[in-house]
mmCIF file of C-alpha atoms in Angstrom:
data_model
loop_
_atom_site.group_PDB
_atom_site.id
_atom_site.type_symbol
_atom_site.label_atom_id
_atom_site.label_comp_id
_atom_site.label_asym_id
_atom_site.label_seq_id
_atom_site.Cartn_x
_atom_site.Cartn_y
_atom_site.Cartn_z
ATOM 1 C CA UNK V 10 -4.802 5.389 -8.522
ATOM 2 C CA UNK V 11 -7.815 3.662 -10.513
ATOM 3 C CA UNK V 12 -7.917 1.429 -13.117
ATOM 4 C CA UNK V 13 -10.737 1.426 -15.424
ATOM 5 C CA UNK V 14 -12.261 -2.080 -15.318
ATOM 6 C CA UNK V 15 -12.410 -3.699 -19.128
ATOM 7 C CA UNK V 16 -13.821 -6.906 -20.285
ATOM 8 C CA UNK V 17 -10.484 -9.179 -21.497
ATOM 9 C CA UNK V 18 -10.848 -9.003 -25.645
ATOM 10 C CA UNK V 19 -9.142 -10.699 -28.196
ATOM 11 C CA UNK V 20 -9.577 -11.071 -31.644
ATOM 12 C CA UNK V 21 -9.209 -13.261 -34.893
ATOM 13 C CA UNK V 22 -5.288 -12.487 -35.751
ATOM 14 C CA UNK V 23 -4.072 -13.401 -38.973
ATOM 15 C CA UNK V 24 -1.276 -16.169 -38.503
ATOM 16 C CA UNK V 25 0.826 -15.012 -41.673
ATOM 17 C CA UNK V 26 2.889 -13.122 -40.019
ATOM 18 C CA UNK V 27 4.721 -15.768 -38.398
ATOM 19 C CA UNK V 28 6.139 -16.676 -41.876
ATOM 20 C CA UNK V 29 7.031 -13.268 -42.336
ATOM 21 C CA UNK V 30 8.964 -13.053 -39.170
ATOM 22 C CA UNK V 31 11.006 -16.829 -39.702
ATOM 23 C CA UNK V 32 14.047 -16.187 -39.577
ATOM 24 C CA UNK V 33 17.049 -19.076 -39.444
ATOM 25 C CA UNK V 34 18.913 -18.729 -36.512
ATOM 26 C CA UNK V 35 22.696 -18.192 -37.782
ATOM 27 C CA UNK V 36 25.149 -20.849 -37.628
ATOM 28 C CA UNK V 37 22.382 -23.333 -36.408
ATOM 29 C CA UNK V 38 22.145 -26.660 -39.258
ATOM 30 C CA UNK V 39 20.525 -26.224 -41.978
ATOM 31 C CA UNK V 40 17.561 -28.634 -42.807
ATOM 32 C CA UNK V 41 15.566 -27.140 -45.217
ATOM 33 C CA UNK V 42 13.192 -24.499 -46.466
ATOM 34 C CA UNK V 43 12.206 -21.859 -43.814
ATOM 35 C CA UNK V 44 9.248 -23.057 -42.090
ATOM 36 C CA UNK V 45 10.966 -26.229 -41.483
ATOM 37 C CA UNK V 46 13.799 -24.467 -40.009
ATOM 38 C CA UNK V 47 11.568 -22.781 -37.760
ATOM 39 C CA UNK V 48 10.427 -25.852 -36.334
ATOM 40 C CA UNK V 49 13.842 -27.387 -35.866
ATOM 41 C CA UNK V 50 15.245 -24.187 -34.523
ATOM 42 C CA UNK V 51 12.126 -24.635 -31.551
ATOM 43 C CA UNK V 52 12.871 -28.299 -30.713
ATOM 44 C CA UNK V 53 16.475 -27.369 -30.497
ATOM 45 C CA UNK V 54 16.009 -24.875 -27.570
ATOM 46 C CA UNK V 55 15.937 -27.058 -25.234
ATOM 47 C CA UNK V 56 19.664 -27.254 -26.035
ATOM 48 C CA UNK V 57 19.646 -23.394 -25.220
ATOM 49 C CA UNK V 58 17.639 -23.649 -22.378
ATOM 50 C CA UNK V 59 20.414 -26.244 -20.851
ATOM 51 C CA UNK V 60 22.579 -24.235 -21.306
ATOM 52 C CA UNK V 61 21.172 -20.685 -19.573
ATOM 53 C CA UNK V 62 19.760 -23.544 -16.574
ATOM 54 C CA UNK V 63 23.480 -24.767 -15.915
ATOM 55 C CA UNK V 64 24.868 -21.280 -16.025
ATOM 56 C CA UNK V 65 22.766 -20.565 -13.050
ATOM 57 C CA UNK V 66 23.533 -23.279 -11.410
ATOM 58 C CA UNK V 67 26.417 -23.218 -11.323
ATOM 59 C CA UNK V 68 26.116 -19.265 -10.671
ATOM 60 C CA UNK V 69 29.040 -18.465 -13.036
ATOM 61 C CA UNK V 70 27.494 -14.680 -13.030
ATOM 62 C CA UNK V 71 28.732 -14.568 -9.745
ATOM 63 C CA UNK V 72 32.343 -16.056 -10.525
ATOM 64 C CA UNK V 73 33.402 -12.989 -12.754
ATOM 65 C CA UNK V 74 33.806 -9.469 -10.975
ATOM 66 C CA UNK V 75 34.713 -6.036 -13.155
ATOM 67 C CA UNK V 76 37.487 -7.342 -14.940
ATOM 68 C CA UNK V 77 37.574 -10.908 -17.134
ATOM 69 C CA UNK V 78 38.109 -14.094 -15.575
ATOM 70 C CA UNK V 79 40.074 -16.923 -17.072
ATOM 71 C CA UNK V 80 38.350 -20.528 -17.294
ATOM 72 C CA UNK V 81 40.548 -21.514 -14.990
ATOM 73 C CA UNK V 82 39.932 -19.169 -12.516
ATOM 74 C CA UNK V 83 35.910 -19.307 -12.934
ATOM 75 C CA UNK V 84 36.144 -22.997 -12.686
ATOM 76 C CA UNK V 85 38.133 -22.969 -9.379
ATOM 77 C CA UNK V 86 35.263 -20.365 -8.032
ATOM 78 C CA UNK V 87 32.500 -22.484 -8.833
ATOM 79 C CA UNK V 88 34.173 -26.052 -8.840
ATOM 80 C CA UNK V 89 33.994 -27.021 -12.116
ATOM 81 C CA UNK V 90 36.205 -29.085 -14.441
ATOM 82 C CA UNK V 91 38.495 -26.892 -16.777
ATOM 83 C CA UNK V 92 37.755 -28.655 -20.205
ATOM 84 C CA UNK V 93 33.906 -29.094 -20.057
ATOM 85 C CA UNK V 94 33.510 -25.594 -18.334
ATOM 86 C CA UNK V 95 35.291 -23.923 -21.525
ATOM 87 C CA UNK V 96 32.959 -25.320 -23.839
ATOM 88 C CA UNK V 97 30.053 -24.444 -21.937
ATOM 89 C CA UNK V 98 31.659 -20.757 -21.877
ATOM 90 C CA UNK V 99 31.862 -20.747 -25.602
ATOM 91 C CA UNK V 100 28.314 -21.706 -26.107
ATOM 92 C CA UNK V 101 27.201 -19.053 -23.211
ATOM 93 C CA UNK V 102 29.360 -16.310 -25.634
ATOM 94 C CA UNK V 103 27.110 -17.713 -28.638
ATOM 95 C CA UNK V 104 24.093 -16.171 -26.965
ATOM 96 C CA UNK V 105 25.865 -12.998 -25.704
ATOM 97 C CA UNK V 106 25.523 -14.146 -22.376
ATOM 98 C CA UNK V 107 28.888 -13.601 -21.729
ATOM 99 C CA UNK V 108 31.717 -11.673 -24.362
ATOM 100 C CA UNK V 109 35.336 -13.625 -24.728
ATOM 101 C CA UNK V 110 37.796 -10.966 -23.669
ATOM 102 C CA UNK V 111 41.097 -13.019 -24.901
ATOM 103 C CA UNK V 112 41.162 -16.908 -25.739
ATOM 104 C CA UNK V 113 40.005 -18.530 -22.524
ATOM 105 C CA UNK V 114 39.142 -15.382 -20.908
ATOM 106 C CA UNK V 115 35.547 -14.113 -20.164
ATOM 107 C CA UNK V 116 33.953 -10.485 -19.021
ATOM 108 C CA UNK V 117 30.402 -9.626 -18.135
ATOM 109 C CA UNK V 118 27.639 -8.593 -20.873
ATOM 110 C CA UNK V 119 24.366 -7.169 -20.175
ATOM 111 C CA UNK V 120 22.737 -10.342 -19.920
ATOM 112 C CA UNK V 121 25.432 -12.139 -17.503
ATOM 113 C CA UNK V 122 25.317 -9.415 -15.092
ATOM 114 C CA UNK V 123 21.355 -9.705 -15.113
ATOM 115 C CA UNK V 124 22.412 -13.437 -13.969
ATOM 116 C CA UNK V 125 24.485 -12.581 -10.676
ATOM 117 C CA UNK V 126 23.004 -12.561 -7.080
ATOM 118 C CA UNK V 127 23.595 -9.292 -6.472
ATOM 119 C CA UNK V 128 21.641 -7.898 -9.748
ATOM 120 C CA UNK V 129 18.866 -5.806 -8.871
ATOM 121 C CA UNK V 130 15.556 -8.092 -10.357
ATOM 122 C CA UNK V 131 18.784 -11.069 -10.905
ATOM 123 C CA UNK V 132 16.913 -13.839 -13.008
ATOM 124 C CA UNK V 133 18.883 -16.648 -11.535
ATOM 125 C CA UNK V 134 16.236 -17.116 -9.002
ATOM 126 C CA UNK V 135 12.976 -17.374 -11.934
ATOM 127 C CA UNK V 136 15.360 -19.572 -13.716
ATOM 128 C CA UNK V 137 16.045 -22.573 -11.259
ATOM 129 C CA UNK V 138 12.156 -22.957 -10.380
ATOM 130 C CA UNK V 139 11.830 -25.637 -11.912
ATOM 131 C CA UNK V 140 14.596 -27.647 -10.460
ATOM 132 C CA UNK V 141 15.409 -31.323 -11.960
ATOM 133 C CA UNK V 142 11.506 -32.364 -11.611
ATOM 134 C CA UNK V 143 10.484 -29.338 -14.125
ATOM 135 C CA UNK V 144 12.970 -31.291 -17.184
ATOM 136 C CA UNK V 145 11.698 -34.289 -16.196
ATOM 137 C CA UNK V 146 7.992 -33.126 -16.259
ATOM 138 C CA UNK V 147 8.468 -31.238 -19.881
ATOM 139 C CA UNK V 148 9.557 -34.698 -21.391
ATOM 140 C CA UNK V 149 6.082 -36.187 -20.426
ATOM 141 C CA UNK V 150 4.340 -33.547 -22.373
ATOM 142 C CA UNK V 151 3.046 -36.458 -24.837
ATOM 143 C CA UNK V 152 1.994 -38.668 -22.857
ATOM 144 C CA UNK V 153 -0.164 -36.207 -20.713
ATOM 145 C CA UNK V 154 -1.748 -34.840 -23.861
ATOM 146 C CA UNK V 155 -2.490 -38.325 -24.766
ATOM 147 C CA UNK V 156 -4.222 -39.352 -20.952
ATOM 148 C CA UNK V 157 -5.125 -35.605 -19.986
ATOM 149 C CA UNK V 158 -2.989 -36.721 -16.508
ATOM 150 C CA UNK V 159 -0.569 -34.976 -14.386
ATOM 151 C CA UNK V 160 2.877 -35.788 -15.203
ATOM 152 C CA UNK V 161 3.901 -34.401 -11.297
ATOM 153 C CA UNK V 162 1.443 -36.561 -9.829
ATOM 154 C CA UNK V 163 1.887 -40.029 -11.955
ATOM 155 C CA UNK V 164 5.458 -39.704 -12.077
ATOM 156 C CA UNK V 165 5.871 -39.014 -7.692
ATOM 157 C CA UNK V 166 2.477 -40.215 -6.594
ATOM 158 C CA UNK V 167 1.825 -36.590 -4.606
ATOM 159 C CA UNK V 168 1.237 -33.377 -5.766
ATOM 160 C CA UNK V 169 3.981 -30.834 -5.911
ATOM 161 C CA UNK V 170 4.034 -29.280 -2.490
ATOM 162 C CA UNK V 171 3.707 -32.751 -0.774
ATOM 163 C CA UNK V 172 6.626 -33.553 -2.531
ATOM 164 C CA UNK V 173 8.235 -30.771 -1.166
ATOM 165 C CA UNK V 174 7.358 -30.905 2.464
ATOM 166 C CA UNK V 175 8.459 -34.684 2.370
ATOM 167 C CA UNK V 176 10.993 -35.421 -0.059
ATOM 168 C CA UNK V 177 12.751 -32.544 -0.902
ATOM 169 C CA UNK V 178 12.517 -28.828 1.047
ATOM 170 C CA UNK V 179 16.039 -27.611 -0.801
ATOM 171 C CA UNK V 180 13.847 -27.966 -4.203
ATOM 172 C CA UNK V 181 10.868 -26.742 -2.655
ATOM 173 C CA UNK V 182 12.933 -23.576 -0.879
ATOM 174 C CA UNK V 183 14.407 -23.258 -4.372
ATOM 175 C CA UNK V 184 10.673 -22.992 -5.952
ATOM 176 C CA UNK V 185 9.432 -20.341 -3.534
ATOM 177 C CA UNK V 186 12.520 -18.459 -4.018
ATOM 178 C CA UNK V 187 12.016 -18.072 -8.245
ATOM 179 C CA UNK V 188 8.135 -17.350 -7.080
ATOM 180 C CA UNK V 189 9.281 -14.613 -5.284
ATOM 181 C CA UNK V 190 11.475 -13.098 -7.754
ATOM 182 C CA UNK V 191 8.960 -13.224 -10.659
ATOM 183 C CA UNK V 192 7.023 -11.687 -7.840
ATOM 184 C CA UNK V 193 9.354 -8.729 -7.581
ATOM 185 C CA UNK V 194 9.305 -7.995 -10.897
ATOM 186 C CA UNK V 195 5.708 -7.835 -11.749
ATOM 187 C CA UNK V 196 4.725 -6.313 -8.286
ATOM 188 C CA UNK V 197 4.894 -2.479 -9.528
ATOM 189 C CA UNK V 198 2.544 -3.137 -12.672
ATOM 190 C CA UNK V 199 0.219 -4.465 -9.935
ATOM 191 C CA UNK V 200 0.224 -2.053 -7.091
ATOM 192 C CA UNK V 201 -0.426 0.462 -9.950
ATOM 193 C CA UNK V 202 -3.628 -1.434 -11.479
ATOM 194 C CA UNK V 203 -4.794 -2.062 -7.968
ATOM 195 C CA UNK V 204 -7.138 0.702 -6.796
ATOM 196 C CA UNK V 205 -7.186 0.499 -2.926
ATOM 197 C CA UNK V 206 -8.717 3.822 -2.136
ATOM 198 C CA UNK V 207 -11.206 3.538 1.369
ATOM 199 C CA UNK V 208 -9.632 -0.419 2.029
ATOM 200 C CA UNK V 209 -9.463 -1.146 5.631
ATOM 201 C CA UNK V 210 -7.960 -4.661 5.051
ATOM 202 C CA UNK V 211 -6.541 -6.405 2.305
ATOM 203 C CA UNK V 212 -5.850 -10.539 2.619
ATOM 204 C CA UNK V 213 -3.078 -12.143 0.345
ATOM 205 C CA UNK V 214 -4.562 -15.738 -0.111
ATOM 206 C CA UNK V 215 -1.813 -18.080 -0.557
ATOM 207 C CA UNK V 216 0.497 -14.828 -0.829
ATOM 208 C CA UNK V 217 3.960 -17.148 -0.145
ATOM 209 C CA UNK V 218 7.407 -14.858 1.643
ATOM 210 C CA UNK V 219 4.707 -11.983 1.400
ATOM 211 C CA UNK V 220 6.630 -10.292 -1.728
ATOM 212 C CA UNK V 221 3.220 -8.684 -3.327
ATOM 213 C CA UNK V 222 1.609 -7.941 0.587
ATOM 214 C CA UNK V 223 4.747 -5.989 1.218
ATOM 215 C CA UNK V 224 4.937 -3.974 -2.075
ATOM 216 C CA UNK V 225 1.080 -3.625 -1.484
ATOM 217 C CA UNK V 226 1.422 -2.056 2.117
ATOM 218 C CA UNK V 227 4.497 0.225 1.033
ATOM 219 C CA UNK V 228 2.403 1.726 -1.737
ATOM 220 C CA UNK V 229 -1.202 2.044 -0.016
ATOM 221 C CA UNK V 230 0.104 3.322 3.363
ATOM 222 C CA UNK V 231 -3.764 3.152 5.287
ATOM 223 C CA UNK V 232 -4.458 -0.519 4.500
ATOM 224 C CA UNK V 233 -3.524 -3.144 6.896
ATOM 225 C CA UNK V 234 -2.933 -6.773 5.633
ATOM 226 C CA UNK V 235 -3.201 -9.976 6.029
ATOM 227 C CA UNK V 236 -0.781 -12.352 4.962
ATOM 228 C CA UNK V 237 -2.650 -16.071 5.019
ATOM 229 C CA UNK V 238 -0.511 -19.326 3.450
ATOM 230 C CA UNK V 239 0.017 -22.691 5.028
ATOM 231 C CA UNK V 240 2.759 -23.104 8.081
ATOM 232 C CA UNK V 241 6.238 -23.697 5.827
ATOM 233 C CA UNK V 242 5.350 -20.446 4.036
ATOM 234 C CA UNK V 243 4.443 -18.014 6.872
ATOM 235 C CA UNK V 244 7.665 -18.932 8.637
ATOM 236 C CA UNK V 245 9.490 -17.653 6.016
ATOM 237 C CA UNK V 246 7.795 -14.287 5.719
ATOM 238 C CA UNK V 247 9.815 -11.338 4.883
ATOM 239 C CA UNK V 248 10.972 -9.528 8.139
ATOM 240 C CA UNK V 249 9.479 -6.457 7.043
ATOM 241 C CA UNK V 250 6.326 -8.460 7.804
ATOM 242 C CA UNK V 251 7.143 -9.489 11.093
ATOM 243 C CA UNK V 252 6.318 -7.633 14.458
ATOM 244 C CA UNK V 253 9.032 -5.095 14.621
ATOM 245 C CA UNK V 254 9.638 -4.698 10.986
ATOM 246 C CA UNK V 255 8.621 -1.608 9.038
ATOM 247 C CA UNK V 256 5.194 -3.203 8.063
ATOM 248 C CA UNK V 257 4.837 -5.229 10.935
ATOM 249 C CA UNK V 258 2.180 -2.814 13.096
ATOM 250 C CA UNK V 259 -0.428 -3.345 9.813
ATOM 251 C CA UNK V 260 0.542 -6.864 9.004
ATOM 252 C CA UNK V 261 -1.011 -10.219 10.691
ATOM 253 C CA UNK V 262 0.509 -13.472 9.741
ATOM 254 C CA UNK V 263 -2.227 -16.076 9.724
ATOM 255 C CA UNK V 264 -1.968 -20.277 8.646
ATOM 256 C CA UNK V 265 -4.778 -21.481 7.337
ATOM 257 C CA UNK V 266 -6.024 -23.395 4.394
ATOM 258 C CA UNK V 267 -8.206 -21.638 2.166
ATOM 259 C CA UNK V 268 -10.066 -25.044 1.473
ATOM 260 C CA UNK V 269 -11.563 -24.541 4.801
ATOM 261 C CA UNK V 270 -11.364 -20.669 5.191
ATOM 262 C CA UNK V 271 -10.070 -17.388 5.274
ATOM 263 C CA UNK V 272 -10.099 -14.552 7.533
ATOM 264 C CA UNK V 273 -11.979 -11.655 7.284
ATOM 265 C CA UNK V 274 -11.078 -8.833 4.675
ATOM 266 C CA UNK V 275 -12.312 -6.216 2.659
ATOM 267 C CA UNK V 276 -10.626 -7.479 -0.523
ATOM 268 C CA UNK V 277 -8.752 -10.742 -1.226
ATOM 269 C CA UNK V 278 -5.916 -11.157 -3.625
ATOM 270 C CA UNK V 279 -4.847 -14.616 -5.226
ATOM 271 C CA UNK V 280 -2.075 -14.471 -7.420
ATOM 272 C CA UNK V 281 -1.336 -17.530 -9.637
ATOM 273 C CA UNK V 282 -2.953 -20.175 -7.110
ATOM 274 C CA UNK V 283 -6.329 -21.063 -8.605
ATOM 275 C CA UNK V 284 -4.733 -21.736 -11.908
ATOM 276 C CA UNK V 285 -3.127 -24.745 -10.337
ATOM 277 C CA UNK V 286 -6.642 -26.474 -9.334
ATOM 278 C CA UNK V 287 -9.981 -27.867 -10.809
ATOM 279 C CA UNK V 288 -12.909 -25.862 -11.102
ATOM 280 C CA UNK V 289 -14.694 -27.335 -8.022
ATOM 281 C CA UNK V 290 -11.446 -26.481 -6.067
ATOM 282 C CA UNK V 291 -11.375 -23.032 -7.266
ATOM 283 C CA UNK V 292 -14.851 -23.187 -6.223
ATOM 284 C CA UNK V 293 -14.588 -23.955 -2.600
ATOM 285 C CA UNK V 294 -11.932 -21.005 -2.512
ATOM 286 C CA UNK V 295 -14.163 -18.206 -3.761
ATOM 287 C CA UNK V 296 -17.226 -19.708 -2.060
ATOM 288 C CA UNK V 297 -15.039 -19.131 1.010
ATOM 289 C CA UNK V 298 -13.849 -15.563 0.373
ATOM 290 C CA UNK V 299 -17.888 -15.082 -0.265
ATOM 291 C CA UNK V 300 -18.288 -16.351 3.405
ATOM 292 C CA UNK V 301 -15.871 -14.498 5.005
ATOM 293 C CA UNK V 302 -15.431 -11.087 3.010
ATOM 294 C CA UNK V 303 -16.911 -7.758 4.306
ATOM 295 C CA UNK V 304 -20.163 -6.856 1.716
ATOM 296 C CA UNK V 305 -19.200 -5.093 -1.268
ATOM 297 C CA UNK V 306 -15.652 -6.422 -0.979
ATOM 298 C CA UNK V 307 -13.706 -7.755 -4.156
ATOM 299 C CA UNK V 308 -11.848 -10.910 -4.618
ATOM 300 C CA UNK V 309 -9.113 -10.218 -6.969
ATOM 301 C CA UNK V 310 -7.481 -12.912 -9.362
ATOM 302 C CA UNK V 311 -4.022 -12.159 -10.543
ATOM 303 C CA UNK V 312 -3.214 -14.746 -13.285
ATOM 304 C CA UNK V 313 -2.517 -15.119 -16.910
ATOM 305 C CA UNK V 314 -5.358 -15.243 -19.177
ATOM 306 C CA UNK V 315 -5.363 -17.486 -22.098
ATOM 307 C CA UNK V 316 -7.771 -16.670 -25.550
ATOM 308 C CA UNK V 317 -7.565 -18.399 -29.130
ATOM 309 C CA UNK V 318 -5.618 -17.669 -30.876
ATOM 310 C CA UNK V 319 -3.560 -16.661 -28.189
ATOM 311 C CA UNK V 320 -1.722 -13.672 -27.424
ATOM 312 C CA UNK V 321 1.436 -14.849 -27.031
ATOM 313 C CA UNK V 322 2.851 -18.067 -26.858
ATOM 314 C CA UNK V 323 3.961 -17.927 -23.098
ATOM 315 C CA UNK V 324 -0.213 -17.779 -22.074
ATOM 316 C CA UNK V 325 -0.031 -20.873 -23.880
ATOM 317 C CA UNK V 326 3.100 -22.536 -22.037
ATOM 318 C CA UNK V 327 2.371 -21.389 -18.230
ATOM 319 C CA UNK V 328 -1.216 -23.387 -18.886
ATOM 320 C CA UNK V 329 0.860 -26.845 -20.450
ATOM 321 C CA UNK V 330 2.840 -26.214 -17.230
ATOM 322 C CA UNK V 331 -0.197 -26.370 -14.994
ATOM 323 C CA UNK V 332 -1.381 -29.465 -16.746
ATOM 324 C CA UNK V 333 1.901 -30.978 -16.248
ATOM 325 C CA UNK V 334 2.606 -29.849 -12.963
ATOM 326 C CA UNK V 335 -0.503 -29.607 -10.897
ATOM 327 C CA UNK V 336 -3.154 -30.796 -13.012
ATOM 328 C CA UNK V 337 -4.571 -27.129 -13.361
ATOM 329 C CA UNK V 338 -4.757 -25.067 -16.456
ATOM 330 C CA UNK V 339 -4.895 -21.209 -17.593
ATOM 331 C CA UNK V 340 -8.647 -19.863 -17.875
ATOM 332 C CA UNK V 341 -9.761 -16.982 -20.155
ATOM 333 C CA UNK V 342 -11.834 -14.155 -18.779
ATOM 334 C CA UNK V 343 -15.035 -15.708 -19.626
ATOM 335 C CA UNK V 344 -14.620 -18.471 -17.726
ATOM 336 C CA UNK V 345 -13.246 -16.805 -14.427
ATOM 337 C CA UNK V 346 -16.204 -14.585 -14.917
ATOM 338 C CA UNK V 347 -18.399 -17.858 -14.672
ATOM 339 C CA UNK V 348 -16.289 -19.276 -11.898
ATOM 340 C CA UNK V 349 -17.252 -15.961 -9.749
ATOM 341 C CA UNK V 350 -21.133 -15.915 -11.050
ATOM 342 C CA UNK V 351 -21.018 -19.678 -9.510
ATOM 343 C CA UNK V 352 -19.846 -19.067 -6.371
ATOM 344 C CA UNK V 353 -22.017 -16.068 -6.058
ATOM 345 C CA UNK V 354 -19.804 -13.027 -6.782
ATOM 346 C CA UNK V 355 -20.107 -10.364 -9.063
ATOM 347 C CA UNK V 356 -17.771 -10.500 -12.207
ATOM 348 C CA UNK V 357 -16.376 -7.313 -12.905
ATOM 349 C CA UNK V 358 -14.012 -7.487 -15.515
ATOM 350 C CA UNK V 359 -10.353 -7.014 -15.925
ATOM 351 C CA UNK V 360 -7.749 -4.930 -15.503
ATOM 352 C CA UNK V 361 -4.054 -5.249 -17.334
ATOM 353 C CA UNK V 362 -1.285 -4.376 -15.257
ATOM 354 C CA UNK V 363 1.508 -4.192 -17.686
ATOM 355 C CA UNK V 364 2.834 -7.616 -16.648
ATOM 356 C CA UNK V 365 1.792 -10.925 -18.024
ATOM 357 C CA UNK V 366 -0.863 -11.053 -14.821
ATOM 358 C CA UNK V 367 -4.421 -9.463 -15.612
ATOM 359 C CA UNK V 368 -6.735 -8.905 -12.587
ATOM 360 C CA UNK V 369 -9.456 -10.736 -12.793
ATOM 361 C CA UNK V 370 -12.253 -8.935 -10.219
ATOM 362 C CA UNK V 371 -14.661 -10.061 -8.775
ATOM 363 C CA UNK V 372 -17.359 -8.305 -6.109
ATOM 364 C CA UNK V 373 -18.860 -9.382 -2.983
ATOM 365 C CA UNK V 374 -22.594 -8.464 -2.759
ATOM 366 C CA UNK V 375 -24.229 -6.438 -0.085
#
């Protein structure tokens, strides 16, 4: 199960084709020629985006079974008033997320039953990350492209997880949960790309519930791991993970703070943490796994890479949200590769993994 290892390339792409591809959104004003519509059509989806955010929410997925549901019966399910409920219904059947069966009646589509809890990969989760403090944060984007600040950190005077631990767990619960589900759905691409052939133990730096550990384990049955996060996360590790789950006898569930150190592994894996810190920060982590690691170990970055142009616009988003969020940003390849030179590993490329994640390796000498 190897992956060859390829530098991260990306080159000059013509930017016509975004004109060719303009089209106005039906029904949506009109305000003039096409490229102008274009840009309307992208300020306006925040409108959209409301409306998808409040349909989780208020988990209306869940509030319609096999047959259609009248408004009235949806709203008593989910406690909603009658009225405002219907026109949110009617804008949900704009964007096919949900069909109108009769007048005032609703069934399932594709997209709503992707939306219930019981949906196998259910988005609901990925969609209420962000909480109320992710709207607020977006409508700050100006002013932290005009200081370079974090919007998180100005606006609450703590970073994120502080925030969490002191002012509000049920958002921060909330978070770990949608981290978790994107988790789920990108952790096949990655157990593929991952070659773990002769690994004695693999660590999970910062690895959350233990989602990608666990899919990790299930498909490399002779490693042992390591799951290492701060207290509020290991308490909530997935039972599998626990002594006396089906993992249990080659998982150990360590606290720690990779500031000051990590245990001892063959190969570390850090999915979408150092993206969230300065380069010194990032630093002090790999200068750690250096420390600790077994020789000729890797340290293995799994993160979204970021090139100019880029390669699609969500690279592009994700690293406005670390700027907004936790004063970090997206890197591209060549500067993780410098990152690892610095802290004295060997860069050794990347590998795709079908996912929006690349893994960024990196060797341990010796």
């Amino acid at each position: 199960m190897s992956a060859e290892l390829t530098q991260d390339r990306t080159g000059d792409r013509s930017d016509d084709r975004a004109d060719d591809r303009v089209e106005a959104c039906e029904g949506a004003p009109v305000i003039g020629p096409p490229p102008a519509q274009a840009v309307a059509e992208l300020g306006w989806g925040m409108w959209a985006s409301a409306v998808v955010q409040a349909a989780a929410q208020l988990k209306l997925a869940d509030a319609v079974g096999d047959e259609p549901a009248t408004v009235e019966e949806i709203a008593a399910a989910v406690g909603a008033d009658v009225p405002a409920l219907k026109r949110l219904m009617r804008a949900l059947v704009g964007f096919r997320i949900f069909r109108q069966a009769a007048p005032g009646s609703y069934a399932h589509t594709p997209m709503s039953r992707a939306m219930r809890s019981d949906a196998p990969g259910s988005v609901t989760d990925i969609m209420l990350t962000g909480s109320h403090w992710g709207w607020e944060m977006w409508g700050k984007l100006a002013e932290s492209v005009r200081t370079g600040g974090c919007a998180f950190q100005e606006t609450y005077g703590k970073d994120l997880f502080t925030y969490f631990h002191e002012d509000d767990n049920a958002a921060g619960e909330t978070c770990l949960k949608g981290y978790a589900a994107q988790s789920r759905a990108m952790n096949p691409g990655v157990v593929a790309a991952l070659d773990l052939a002769g690994v004695d133990t693999l660590c999970d730096v910062g690895g959350g519930h233990g989602s990608l550990l666990k899919s990790l384990l299930e498909g490399n049955p002779g490693v042992k791991g390591v799951l290492f996060d701060r207290p509020h996360a290991i308490s909530a590790a997935l039972p599998e993970l626990r002594a006396g789950g089906a993992l249990g006898d080659r998982t150990e569930l360590v606290t720690g703070d990779c500031f000051e150190g990590v245990p001892e592994a063959d190969v570390y894996v850090i999915r979408q943490v150092l993206h969230m810190w300065d380069d010194d920060a990032c630093h002090t982590v790999l200068a750690n796994c250096l420390k600790a690691g077994r020789p000729g170990g890797r340290v293995v970055l799994l993160e979204q890479l970021v090139a100019d142009p880029p390669e699609t616009p969500w690279d592009a988003l994700m690293d406005l949200h670390m700027l907004l969020v936790m004063g970090g940003w997206e890197r591209t390849a060549e500067e993780y590769g410098a990152m690892f030179e610095r802290a004295g590993l060997e860069y050794a490329g990347v590998v795709p993994s079908g996912t929006p994640l690349r893994l960024v390796v990196g060797r341990i000498p010796g």
